[in-house]
Short mmCIF file of C-alpha atoms in Angstrom, two decimals:
data_model
loop_
_atom_site.label_atom_id
_atom_site.label_comp_id
_atom_site.label_asym_id
_atom_site.label_seq_id
_atom_site.Cartn_x
_atom_site.Cartn_y
_atom_site.Cartn_z
CA MET O 1 11.26 -8.07 -90.42
CA ALA O 2 9.97 -4.73 -89.39
CA ALA O 3 12.85 -4.33 -86.86
CA VAL O 4 15.41 -5.56 -89.35
CA LEU O 5 13.90 -2.87 -91.77
CA ALA O 6 14.38 -0.24 -89.18
CA LEU O 7 17.99 -1.28 -88.50
CA LEU O 8 18.82 -1.21 -92.25
CA SER O 9 17.25 2.15 -92.57
CA ALA O 10 19.59 3.57 -89.86
CA SER O 11 22.83 1.88 -91.07
CA CYS O 12 25.24 3.45 -93.61
CA GLY O 13 25.61 6.80 -92.31
CA GLY O 14 21.87 7.58 -92.64
CA ARG O 15 21.73 6.96 -96.35
CA ARG O 16 18.57 5.80 -97.83
CA HIS O 17 18.27 2.99 -100.18
CA SER O 18 15.76 1.80 -102.71
CA GLN O 19 12.75 -0.37 -101.57
CA GLU O 20 14.32 -3.11 -103.92
CA TYR O 21 17.49 -2.94 -101.78
CA TYR O 22 15.71 -3.42 -98.93
CA GLU O 23 13.80 -6.37 -100.17
CA GLN O 24 16.86 -8.13 -101.64
CA MET O 25 18.44 -7.74 -97.88
CA ILE O 26 15.17 -9.38 -96.35
CA ASP O 27 15.27 -12.28 -98.88
CA SER O 28 19.08 -13.00 -98.01
CA ILE O 29 18.19 -13.04 -94.61
CA ARG O 30 15.21 -15.28 -95.00
CA LYS O 31 17.30 -17.70 -97.10
CA ALA O 32 19.94 -18.05 -94.34
CA GLU O 33 17.34 -18.45 -91.91
CA GLN O 34 15.77 -21.55 -93.82
CA VAL O 35 19.24 -23.25 -94.46
CA LYS O 36 19.73 -23.09 -90.68
CA GLU O 37 16.32 -24.52 -90.05
CA ILE O 38 16.89 -27.27 -92.53
CA THR O 39 20.19 -28.16 -91.01
CA ARG O 40 18.73 -27.99 -87.70
CA GLN O 41 15.82 -30.42 -88.57
CA SER O 42 18.45 -33.01 -90.08
CA GLY O 43 19.96 -33.66 -86.80
CA ILE O 44 23.50 -32.81 -87.63
CA GLY O 45 23.53 -29.45 -86.07
CA VAL O 46 25.09 -26.23 -87.37
CA SER O 47 28.50 -27.08 -88.92
CA SER O 48 30.71 -25.55 -91.49
CA ASP O 49 31.06 -29.08 -92.65
CA PRO O 50 27.75 -30.73 -92.53
CA VAL O 51 28.68 -33.52 -94.85
CA GLY O 52 31.53 -34.62 -92.53
CA ALA O 53 29.46 -34.46 -89.65
CA TRP O 54 26.79 -36.74 -91.23
CA LEU O 55 29.44 -39.27 -92.82
CA ASP O 56 30.75 -39.62 -89.22
CA THR O 57 27.29 -41.12 -88.05
CA LEU O 58 27.04 -43.47 -90.88
CA ARG O 59 27.69 -47.31 -90.58
CA LEU O 60 30.25 -48.96 -92.68
CA ARG O 61 29.03 -51.56 -95.25
CA THR O 62 31.90 -53.78 -95.83
CA LEU O 63 32.81 -55.30 -99.43
CA PRO O 64 31.98 -57.44 -101.57
CA ILE O 65 28.64 -56.46 -102.85
CA LYS O 66 26.23 -58.33 -105.21
CA ASN O 67 23.36 -57.14 -106.93
CA ALA O 68 20.00 -56.80 -104.95
CA GLY O 69 17.74 -55.44 -107.40
CA ASP O 70 15.13 -53.17 -105.73
CA ASP O 71 15.93 -54.80 -102.20
CA LEU O 72 17.72 -52.39 -100.69
CA ALA O 73 17.37 -54.23 -97.41
CA GLN O 74 19.62 -56.84 -98.54
CA LEU O 75 22.36 -54.48 -98.96
CA GLY O 76 22.27 -53.11 -95.37
CA ASP O 77 21.42 -50.23 -93.17
CA PHE O 78 20.61 -47.57 -95.56
CA VAL O 79 19.77 -44.02 -93.82
CA LYS O 80 17.98 -40.99 -94.89
CA VAL O 81 20.09 -38.34 -96.39
CA PRO O 82 19.46 -35.10 -94.60
CA MET O 83 18.05 -32.15 -96.60
CA ALA O 84 21.25 -30.02 -95.91
CA VAL O 85 23.34 -32.90 -97.45
CA ASN O 86 21.36 -33.08 -100.66
CA GLU O 87 22.63 -30.37 -102.35
CA TYR O 88 26.21 -31.01 -101.55
CA LEU O 89 25.62 -34.31 -103.59
CA GLY O 90 24.02 -32.32 -106.52
CA TYR O 91 20.33 -32.88 -105.78
CA PRO O 92 17.65 -30.62 -104.91
CA VAL O 93 16.93 -30.26 -101.34
CA SER O 94 13.54 -32.14 -101.75
CA ALA O 95 15.06 -35.21 -103.42
CA LYS O 96 14.62 -38.44 -101.28
CA LEU O 97 18.02 -40.10 -100.73
CA ARG O 98 19.26 -42.94 -98.87
CA ALA O 99 22.75 -43.73 -98.32
CA MET O 100 25.36 -45.75 -96.60
CA ALA O 101 29.36 -45.54 -96.08
CA LEU O 102 31.50 -47.97 -97.96
CA PRO O 103 35.31 -48.58 -97.44
CA ARG O 104 37.35 -45.93 -98.39
CA LYS O 105 39.56 -46.06 -101.33
CA HIS O 106 42.80 -44.03 -102.17
CA HIS O 107 41.99 -42.08 -98.89
CA HIS O 108 38.49 -40.95 -100.54
CA ASP O 109 35.51 -41.39 -98.86
CA VAL O 110 32.93 -43.41 -100.85
CA LEU O 111 29.20 -43.53 -100.54
CA LEU O 112 26.51 -45.85 -102.01
CA VAL O 113 23.49 -43.64 -102.56
CA ALA O 114 19.90 -44.71 -103.32
CA GLU O 115 17.96 -42.25 -105.25
CA MET O 116 14.28 -43.25 -104.53
CA GLN O 117 12.08 -42.90 -107.78
CA ASP O 118 9.34 -43.50 -105.74
CA SER O 119 8.43 -45.53 -102.39
CA ILE O 120 9.98 -49.07 -103.69
CA THR O 121 12.23 -48.30 -106.80
CA PRO O 122 15.59 -46.95 -106.25
CA LYS O 123 18.43 -45.83 -108.55
CA LEU O 124 21.87 -46.58 -107.23
CA PHE O 125 25.07 -44.76 -107.43
CA ILE O 126 28.46 -44.85 -105.92
CA PHE O 127 30.13 -41.64 -104.94
CA THR O 128 33.72 -40.88 -104.43
CA MET O 129 34.11 -37.50 -102.35
CA ASP O 130 37.01 -35.27 -101.85
CA LYS O 131 38.70 -34.06 -98.77
CA LYS O 132 36.04 -31.17 -98.19
CA HIS O 133 33.40 -34.10 -98.62
CA TYR O 134 32.37 -32.65 -102.42
CA PRO O 135 31.56 -35.34 -104.76
CA ILE O 136 34.47 -36.21 -107.15
CA ASP O 137 32.63 -38.62 -109.33
CA GLN O 138 29.74 -40.99 -109.27
CA LEU O 139 28.66 -43.98 -110.99
CA CYS O 140 25.15 -45.45 -111.57
CA ILE O 141 25.23 -49.18 -110.92
CA TYR O 142 21.47 -49.97 -111.00
CA GLU O 143 18.54 -48.55 -112.60
CA LYS O 144 15.33 -50.17 -114.05
CA LYS O 145 13.45 -48.35 -116.99
CA GLU O 146 10.45 -49.34 -119.01
CA GLU O 147 11.80 -50.10 -122.85
CA LYS O 148 9.27 -50.51 -125.94
CA ARG O 149 10.39 -52.05 -128.91
CA GLN O 150 8.76 -52.39 -132.23
CA ASP O 151 7.63 -56.20 -131.45
CA ASP O 152 8.03 -56.25 -127.85
CA PHE O 153 7.88 -54.12 -124.52
CA GLY O 154 9.49 -54.83 -121.13
CA GLU O 155 12.36 -53.36 -118.98
CA ASN O 156 15.95 -52.40 -119.37
CA LEU O 157 17.44 -53.36 -116.09
CA MET O 158 21.15 -53.24 -114.55
CA GLU O 159 23.08 -55.72 -112.31
CA TYR O 160 26.06 -54.79 -110.52
CA TYR O 161 29.08 -56.70 -108.48
CA VAL O 162 31.85 -54.98 -106.29
CA THR O 163 34.77 -56.94 -105.31
CA SER O 164 36.85 -56.46 -102.20
CA GLN O 165 39.26 -54.65 -104.48
CA TYR O 166 36.69 -51.99 -105.79
CA GLU O 167 36.46 -53.78 -109.27
CA ILE O 168 32.79 -52.70 -110.10
CA THR O 169 30.90 -54.74 -112.82
CA VAL O 170 27.69 -53.29 -114.25
CA LEU O 171 25.57 -55.51 -116.46
CA LEU O 172 22.68 -54.08 -118.59
CA PHE O 173 19.75 -56.47 -119.43
CA TYR O 174 16.59 -56.20 -121.47
CA GLN O 175 13.76 -58.38 -119.75
CA SER O 176 10.75 -59.03 -122.06
CA HIS O 177 7.32 -58.75 -120.57
CA ARG O 178 7.10 -62.41 -121.48
CA GLN O 179 8.50 -63.79 -118.23
CA GLU O 180 9.40 -67.17 -120.26
CA GLN O 181 12.01 -65.62 -122.22
CA LYS O 182 15.45 -65.38 -120.71
CA PRO O 183 17.21 -61.71 -119.98
CA GLU O 184 19.17 -60.53 -123.14
CA LEU O 185 22.46 -59.02 -122.16
CA LEU O 186 22.89 -55.64 -123.75
CA ASN O 187 26.20 -54.55 -122.52
CA SER O 188 28.66 -55.30 -119.56
CA ARG O 189 31.41 -52.79 -118.19
CA ARG O 190 33.93 -52.99 -115.35
CA TYR O 191 35.18 -49.95 -113.45
CA ILE O 192 38.01 -49.18 -111.04
CA ILE O 193 38.53 -46.26 -108.85
CA GLY O 194 41.37 -44.11 -109.76
CA ARG O 195 43.84 -42.43 -107.25
CA ASP O 196 42.22 -39.19 -108.18
CA GLY O 197 38.85 -40.68 -106.96
CA LYS O 198 37.38 -40.88 -110.67
CA PHE O 199 35.94 -43.91 -112.10
CA GLU O 200 38.03 -45.48 -114.81
CA GLU O 201 36.68 -48.33 -117.29
CA THR O 202 38.68 -51.28 -117.66
CA ILE O 203 38.92 -54.45 -119.83
CA ILE O 204 36.86 -57.36 -118.73
CA GLU O 205 38.86 -60.49 -118.97
CA LEU O 206 37.02 -63.53 -120.23
#
C-alpha cells in the first residue's frame, strides 16, 4: 500500500491531493482485490460473466418436479452457489445458497435456488434469467414458518408441483402442532412463465 501511495502522489503532474482522496483510492483498490479473491475461491475463474461461467458447470434437472419438503436430496444434485454469484441473484455475499439448473423456457435460463435458513431448512425459489444472466423474476415455491393463533400454534408450509410444461402450482397449508389434525389448505395458486421471463398467475381449473 505504501508503494501505491507513492505512485499516486507522483501522478497527476505532481499535484497533491488530500489524505481523504488517497484513502478513497486505497479503499477502491482493496475492494477490487477482494472481489478478485472471492471469484478465484469460487472456482469459476476471473470472468466478465461469472454467472454464465458457473451456469455451464451445473447439471440439468428435468421436469416434472413434485414437492419434497425440506429434503433437497429428493430433488436432485444441488450445488453450492459461489460467493461471486450471490450478489447477481440479489443476495449478500455471505448468503448460503444452493442451486440446480432447470430446462430453459422461452430462451431464458431457469434456476431452482435453495436459500438455507439454517443447516436443514431451505426456502426454495425458481429464478428466470436474462441474456446477461441477471434475474428477471423469482417465485417462492417452498417455505416453512411458525404460526401462532389465538387457540393453537403450528406451522405454515408450502407445497409445490411443476409440470413438464412449466405449470407451477403452489399450495399453502397450516399444520397444527396437534399432529392428529389434518393440514388446513389456506390458498392455492398456479403460475406460468411468460415470454418475457416473468411469472404470471393463472386460473386453476377444477
